[in-house]
Coordinates of C-alpha atoms in Angstrom, one line a residue:
M37 CA -66.2 139.8 173.5
S38 CA -64.4 140.4 170.2
K39 CA -62.6 143.6 169.6
L40 CA -64.2 146.4 167.6
K41 CA -62.8 146.6 164.1
V42 CA -61.9 150.3 163.6
A43 CA -60.7 152.4 160.6
V44 CA -59.2 155.8 160.9
Y45 CA -59.1 158.1 157.9
W46 CA -57.4 161.5 157.4
A47 CA -59.3 163.5 154.8
A48 CA -58.6 167.2 154.2
G49 CA -57.0 168.6 157.3
C50 CA -53.7 169.3 159.0
G51 CA -53.2 165.9 160.7
G52 CA -53.6 167.4 164.2
C53 CA -56.5 165.1 164.9
D54 CA -54.3 162.0 164.4
V55 CA -51.9 163.5 166.9
G56 CA -54.9 164.1 169.1
L57 CA -55.7 160.4 169.2
L58 CA -52.2 159.8 170.5
D59 CA -52.6 162.5 173.1
V60 CA -54.6 160.1 175.3
N61 CA -51.1 158.8 176.2
E62 CA -51.1 155.6 178.3
A63 CA -54.9 155.5 178.2
L64 CA -54.4 154.3 174.6
L65 CA -53.2 151.0 176.0
E66 CA -56.6 150.5 177.7
V67 CA -58.4 151.6 174.6
L68 CA -56.5 149.1 172.5
K69 CA -57.7 146.2 174.7
D70 CA -61.2 146.7 173.2
I71 CA -60.5 147.8 169.7
D72 CA -58.4 146.6 166.7
I73 CA -57.3 149.3 164.3
V74 CA -57.4 147.7 160.9
F75 CA -56.9 150.8 158.7
W76 CA -55.0 154.0 159.6
P77 CA -53.0 155.3 156.7
V78 CA -51.0 157.8 158.8
A79 CA -49.7 155.0 161.0
M80 CA -49.9 151.9 158.8
D81 CA -48.8 151.0 155.3
V82 CA -52.1 150.5 153.6
K83 CA -53.4 151.0 150.0
Y84 CA -56.8 151.6 148.5
K85 CA -57.1 147.8 147.7
D86 CA -56.6 147.1 151.4
L87 CA -59.6 149.2 152.4
E88 CA -61.7 147.9 149.5
S89 CA -61.0 144.3 150.5
L90 CA -61.8 144.8 154.2
P91 CA -64.9 143.1 155.5
N92 CA -67.5 145.1 157.4
L93 CA -66.2 147.5 160.1
D94 CA -67.6 148.3 163.4
V95 CA -66.5 151.9 163.4
A96 CA -64.9 154.4 161.0
I97 CA -63.4 157.6 162.4
V98 CA -62.9 160.4 159.9
N99 CA -60.9 163.6 160.5
G100 CA -60.6 166.3 158.0
S101 CA -63.1 167.7 155.5
I102 CA -64.2 166.8 152.0
R103 CA -62.0 168.8 149.7
N104 CA -61.2 166.5 146.7
E105 CA -62.6 163.5 144.9
E106 CA -60.5 161.0 147.0
N107 CA -61.9 162.4 150.3
E108 CA -65.5 161.9 149.1
H109 CA -64.8 158.4 147.6
I110 CA -63.1 157.1 150.8
V111 CA -65.7 158.5 153.2
K112 CA -68.5 157.0 151.2
L113 CA -66.6 153.6 151.0
L114 CA -66.1 153.7 154.8
R115 CA -69.8 154.5 155.3
S116 CA -70.8 151.5 153.3
K117 CA -68.6 149.2 155.4
A118 CA -69.0 150.7 158.9
R119 CA -71.8 150.3 161.3
T120 CA -70.9 153.6 163.0
L121 CA -69.3 156.6 161.4
V122 CA -67.7 159.3 163.5
A123 CA -66.9 162.9 162.5
F124 CA -63.8 163.6 164.4
G125 CA -62.5 167.2 164.8
S126 CA -63.7 170.6 163.6
C127 CA -62.9 169.9 159.9
A128 CA -65.0 166.7 159.8
C129 CA -67.8 168.2 161.8
E130 CA -68.0 171.8 160.5
G131 CA -65.6 172.0 157.5
G132 CA -62.7 173.6 159.3
T133 CA -60.6 176.6 158.5
Q134 CA -60.1 175.5 154.9
G135 CA -63.8 176.2 154.4
L136 CA -62.9 179.9 154.2
A137 CA -61.8 179.2 150.7
N138 CA -65.5 178.8 149.8
L139 CA -65.6 182.6 149.8
G140 CA -64.1 182.3 146.3
S141 CA -64.2 179.8 143.5
K142 CA -61.9 176.8 143.1
Q143 CA -59.9 178.8 140.5
D144 CA -59.6 181.7 142.9
M145 CA -58.2 179.4 145.5
L146 CA -55.6 177.8 143.1
K147 CA -54.5 181.2 141.9
T148 CA -54.0 182.4 145.4
V149 CA -52.0 179.3 146.5
Y150 CA -49.9 178.8 143.4
E151 CA -49.4 182.4 142.1
E152 CA -50.1 185.1 144.7
T153 CA -48.7 184.0 148.1
P154 CA -45.5 185.8 148.9
T155 CA -43.6 182.6 149.8
T156 CA -44.4 180.8 146.6
G157 CA -41.8 180.8 143.8
N158 CA -43.7 179.7 140.8
P159 CA -42.9 182.1 137.8
Q160 CA -44.6 179.8 135.3
A161 CA -47.8 179.6 137.4
V162 CA -47.8 175.8 137.3
K163 CA -50.9 174.3 138.9
P164 CA -51.8 170.7 139.8
S165 CA -52.8 168.6 136.9
R166 CA -55.1 165.6 137.2
V167 CA -52.9 163.5 134.9
F168 CA -49.0 163.6 134.9
K169 CA -47.0 161.5 132.4
A170 CA -44.0 160.0 134.1
P171 CA -41.5 157.6 132.5
E172 CA -43.1 154.8 134.5
G173 CA -46.6 155.7 133.2
E174 CA -49.4 158.1 133.9
L175 CA -50.0 159.3 137.4
Y176 CA -53.4 160.6 138.5
L177 CA -54.3 163.1 141.2
P178 CA -57.8 163.4 142.6
D179 CA -59.6 166.5 141.4
I180 CA -60.2 169.3 143.9
L181 CA -63.9 170.0 144.4
E182 CA -65.5 173.4 143.9
L183 CA -66.4 173.6 147.6
N184 CA -65.0 172.4 150.8
K185 CA -67.6 170.4 152.8
P186 CA -68.1 168.7 156.2
I187 CA -68.3 164.9 155.9
E188 CA -72.1 164.8 156.7
S189 CA -72.6 166.4 153.3
V190 CA -71.6 163.0 151.6
A191 CA -72.4 160.4 154.3
K192 CA -74.6 159.9 157.3
V193 CA -72.7 160.6 160.5
D194 CA -73.6 158.9 163.8
Y195 CA -71.3 160.7 166.3
Y196 CA -69.7 164.2 166.2
V197 CA -66.6 165.1 168.3
S198 CA -65.6 168.6 167.4
G199 CA -62.5 170.5 168.5
C200 CA -59.2 171.4 166.9
P201 CA -58.2 168.8 167.9
P202 CA -60.9 167.3 170.2
P203 CA -59.9 167.4 173.9
V204 CA -58.5 164.2 175.4
K205 CA -61.4 163.7 177.7
L206 CA -63.9 163.8 174.8
I207 CA -61.8 161.3 172.9
L208 CA -61.8 158.9 175.8
R209 CA -65.6 159.4 176.2
L210 CA -66.0 158.5 172.5
F211 CA -64.2 155.2 172.9
Q212 CA -66.2 154.5 176.1
I213 CA -69.4 154.9 174.2
L214 CA -68.2 152.9 171.3
T215 CA -67.0 150.0 173.3
A216 CA -70.1 150.0 175.6
G217 CA -72.2 149.5 172.4
N218 CA -75.0 151.7 173.7
A219 CA -76.6 153.3 170.6
Q220 CA -77.2 157.0 171.0
G221 CA -79.7 159.2 169.3
P222 CA -79.3 160.6 165.7
K223 CA -76.6 163.3 165.3
F224 CA -75.2 162.6 168.8
Y225 CA -72.6 165.3 169.8
I226 CA -69.9 164.1 172.2
G227 CA -69.3 167.2 174.3
S228 CA -71.3 169.5 176.5
D229 CA -74.8 170.7 176.0
K230 CA -73.7 174.1 177.3
S231 CA -71.5 176.7 175.9
V232 CA -67.8 177.5 176.6
C233 CA -69.0 180.5 178.6
D234 CA -70.7 178.1 181.0
E235 CA -67.3 176.5 181.6
C236 CA -65.4 179.8 181.9
R237 CA -64.5 181.0 185.4
R238 CA -63.9 184.7 184.4
E239 CA -66.0 187.4 185.9
R240 CA -69.0 188.7 184.0
V241 CA -70.9 191.8 185.1
S242 CA -73.3 192.3 182.1
K243 CA -71.2 195.3 181.0
T244 CA -71.6 196.8 177.6
V245 CA -68.7 198.0 175.4
Q246 CA -68.3 200.5 172.7
S247 CA -65.7 198.8 170.6
M248 CA -64.4 195.3 169.6
N249 CA -60.6 195.3 169.4
R250 CA -57.9 192.9 168.3
L251 CA -56.1 190.8 170.9
Y252 CA -52.8 192.6 170.7
R253 CA -54.2 196.1 171.1
R254 CA -54.6 196.1 174.8
A255 CA -53.4 194.6 178.1
L256 CA -55.6 191.8 179.3
D257 CA -57.2 191.3 182.7
P258 CA -56.9 187.6 183.3
E259 CA -59.9 187.7 185.6
K260 CA -62.5 189.4 183.5
C261 CA -64.6 188.3 180.5
F262 CA -62.9 188.9 177.2
L263 CA -66.0 190.2 175.6
E264 CA -66.5 192.7 178.4
Q265 CA -62.9 193.9 177.8
G266 CA -63.9 194.6 174.1
L267 CA -62.2 191.5 172.7
L268 CA -63.9 189.0 170.4
C269 CA -64.4 185.6 172.2
M270 CA -66.6 183.0 170.5
G271 CA -67.5 181.4 173.9
P272 CA -71.2 182.2 173.8
A273 CA -71.7 180.5 170.4
T274 CA -69.5 177.5 170.9
R275 CA -70.2 174.1 172.3
G276 CA -68.3 173.4 175.6
G277 CA -66.6 170.2 176.7
C278 CA -63.1 171.6 176.4
G279 CA -63.0 173.1 179.9
A280 CA -62.4 176.5 178.3
K281 CA -58.7 175.7 178.1
C282 CA -57.8 178.5 175.6
V283 CA -59.5 181.0 177.9
E284 CA -57.6 179.6 180.9
A285 CA -54.4 180.3 178.9
N286 CA -55.6 183.9 178.4
V287 CA -56.6 183.4 174.8
P288 CA -60.2 184.1 173.7
C289 CA -62.2 181.1 172.4
G290 CA -61.9 180.8 168.6
G291 CA -65.0 178.6 168.2
C292 CA -63.4 175.2 167.3
G293 CA -66.0 173.4 169.5
G294 CA -68.6 174.1 166.9
R295 CA -72.2 175.2 166.9
L296 CA -74.5 174.6 169.9
N297 CA -78.2 173.9 169.2
V298 CA -78.3 176.3 166.3
S299 CA -77.7 175.9 162.5
D300 CA -75.3 178.8 162.2
Q301 CA -72.6 179.5 164.8
G302 CA -71.6 182.8 163.3
A303 CA -75.2 184.1 163.3
R304 CA -75.5 183.1 167.0
M305 CA -72.3 185.1 167.8
I306 CA -73.6 188.1 166.0
G307 CA -76.6 187.9 168.3
A308 CA -74.3 187.7 171.3
L309 CA -72.4 190.8 170.1
G310 CA -75.6 192.7 169.7
S311 CA -76.3 192.2 173.4
I312 CA -73.0 193.5 174.6
L313 CA -72.3 196.4 172.2
T314 CA -73.8 199.6 173.5
T315 CA -76.8 201.0 171.6
D316 CA -76.8 204.4 173.3
E317 CA -74.5 205.9 170.7
P318 CA -73.8 205.0 167.1
I319 CA -70.8 202.7 166.7
S320 CA -68.3 203.5 163.9
I321 CA -66.9 200.7 161.7
G322 CA -63.4 201.6 163.0
A323 CA -64.5 200.7 166.5
L324 CA -65.2 197.1 165.3
E325 CA -61.5 196.4 164.4
A326 CA -61.8 192.8 165.5
L327 CA -64.5 192.3 162.9
K328 CA -62.5 193.7 160.0
D329 CA -62.6 190.2 158.6
P330 CA -66.1 189.2 159.8
V331 CA -66.2 185.8 158.1
G332 CA -62.8 184.9 159.3
A333 CA -63.6 186.0 162.8
L334 CA -67.1 184.6 163.2
Y335 CA -67.0 181.6 160.9
K336 CA -63.3 180.5 161.3
Y337 CA -64.1 176.8 161.7
C338 CA -67.7 176.6 160.4
F339 CA -68.1 178.5 157.2
S340 CA -68.6 175.4 155.1
S341 CA -71.5 174.3 157.3
S342 CA -73.1 177.8 157.7
L343 CA -76.4 178.8 156.2
I344 CA -74.6 180.6 153.3
G345 CA -71.6 178.3 153.0
R346 CA -70.0 180.0 150.1
G347 CA -69.1 183.5 148.7
V348 CA -71.9 185.4 147.1
R349 CA -71.5 188.2 144.6
V350 CA -73.4 191.3 145.5
G351 CA -74.7 193.4 142.7
G352 CA -72.3 191.9 140.2
G353 CA -69.3 193.1 142.3
G354 CA -66.9 191.3 144.6
R355 CA -67.8 188.4 146.9

């Protein structure tokens, strides 16, 4: 049996998913018995022409979101060559944390990054230009798109492996499925069909709370449910498969496993909060300190793929 021809591409993301692939450690040696990585820019010296000249691929694994013209072009090119396309990691599956920039316009984002951040020294407010004239000739940068998007917005995806980065056991399961050659159903998620709460060992007693606080505000009981301690935990709205590792480390789930059987992860979490916040007495806005930034809290990894997906001006005012 010939090895699978595999391409790995890093679109808009932090690169943690590439490190995640290496986190399988010695198991990588077993994986490499069945696959041949022919394109992986982060680990190999390859150029556009190398990808364009490649024959058809068996698998293309994409991490990162679609943030600029290059991301969109390469993902479409990989889709045209690959029998199977994998969305790998929260950014590829859901758009990732950079999707929060969709709350404003592209110009808003550039102004924040290049003019307003405290650590940026840029008195002339220089911003990226598509064309730069160097002594050697003109250099071109891919244009930034108006909105950040998950890769399914530009190409059909066969397998989804979410996580920031995906857990090692899910990465190994992905390669087992790919090398076995067993076709799965459309939009096949490699992970659990249950939520992170179903993998969490903490005690839950169906208690209601009167406030939702930030993590540093109170001492934590390592045995009790975060939500029932009045701390935001995205476990009820997040696909499991990670073994609730963050919760085991005494950190509430942030939601990187992505949505579970719903179209809007944040909306599902709002429903979960509605079931735990007491309705006997009115709740003040101040009691919901953990939701001071509701989009950042409830849509941290998934705003690009949410039902709204971008900032909306209300009554001609702010977004």
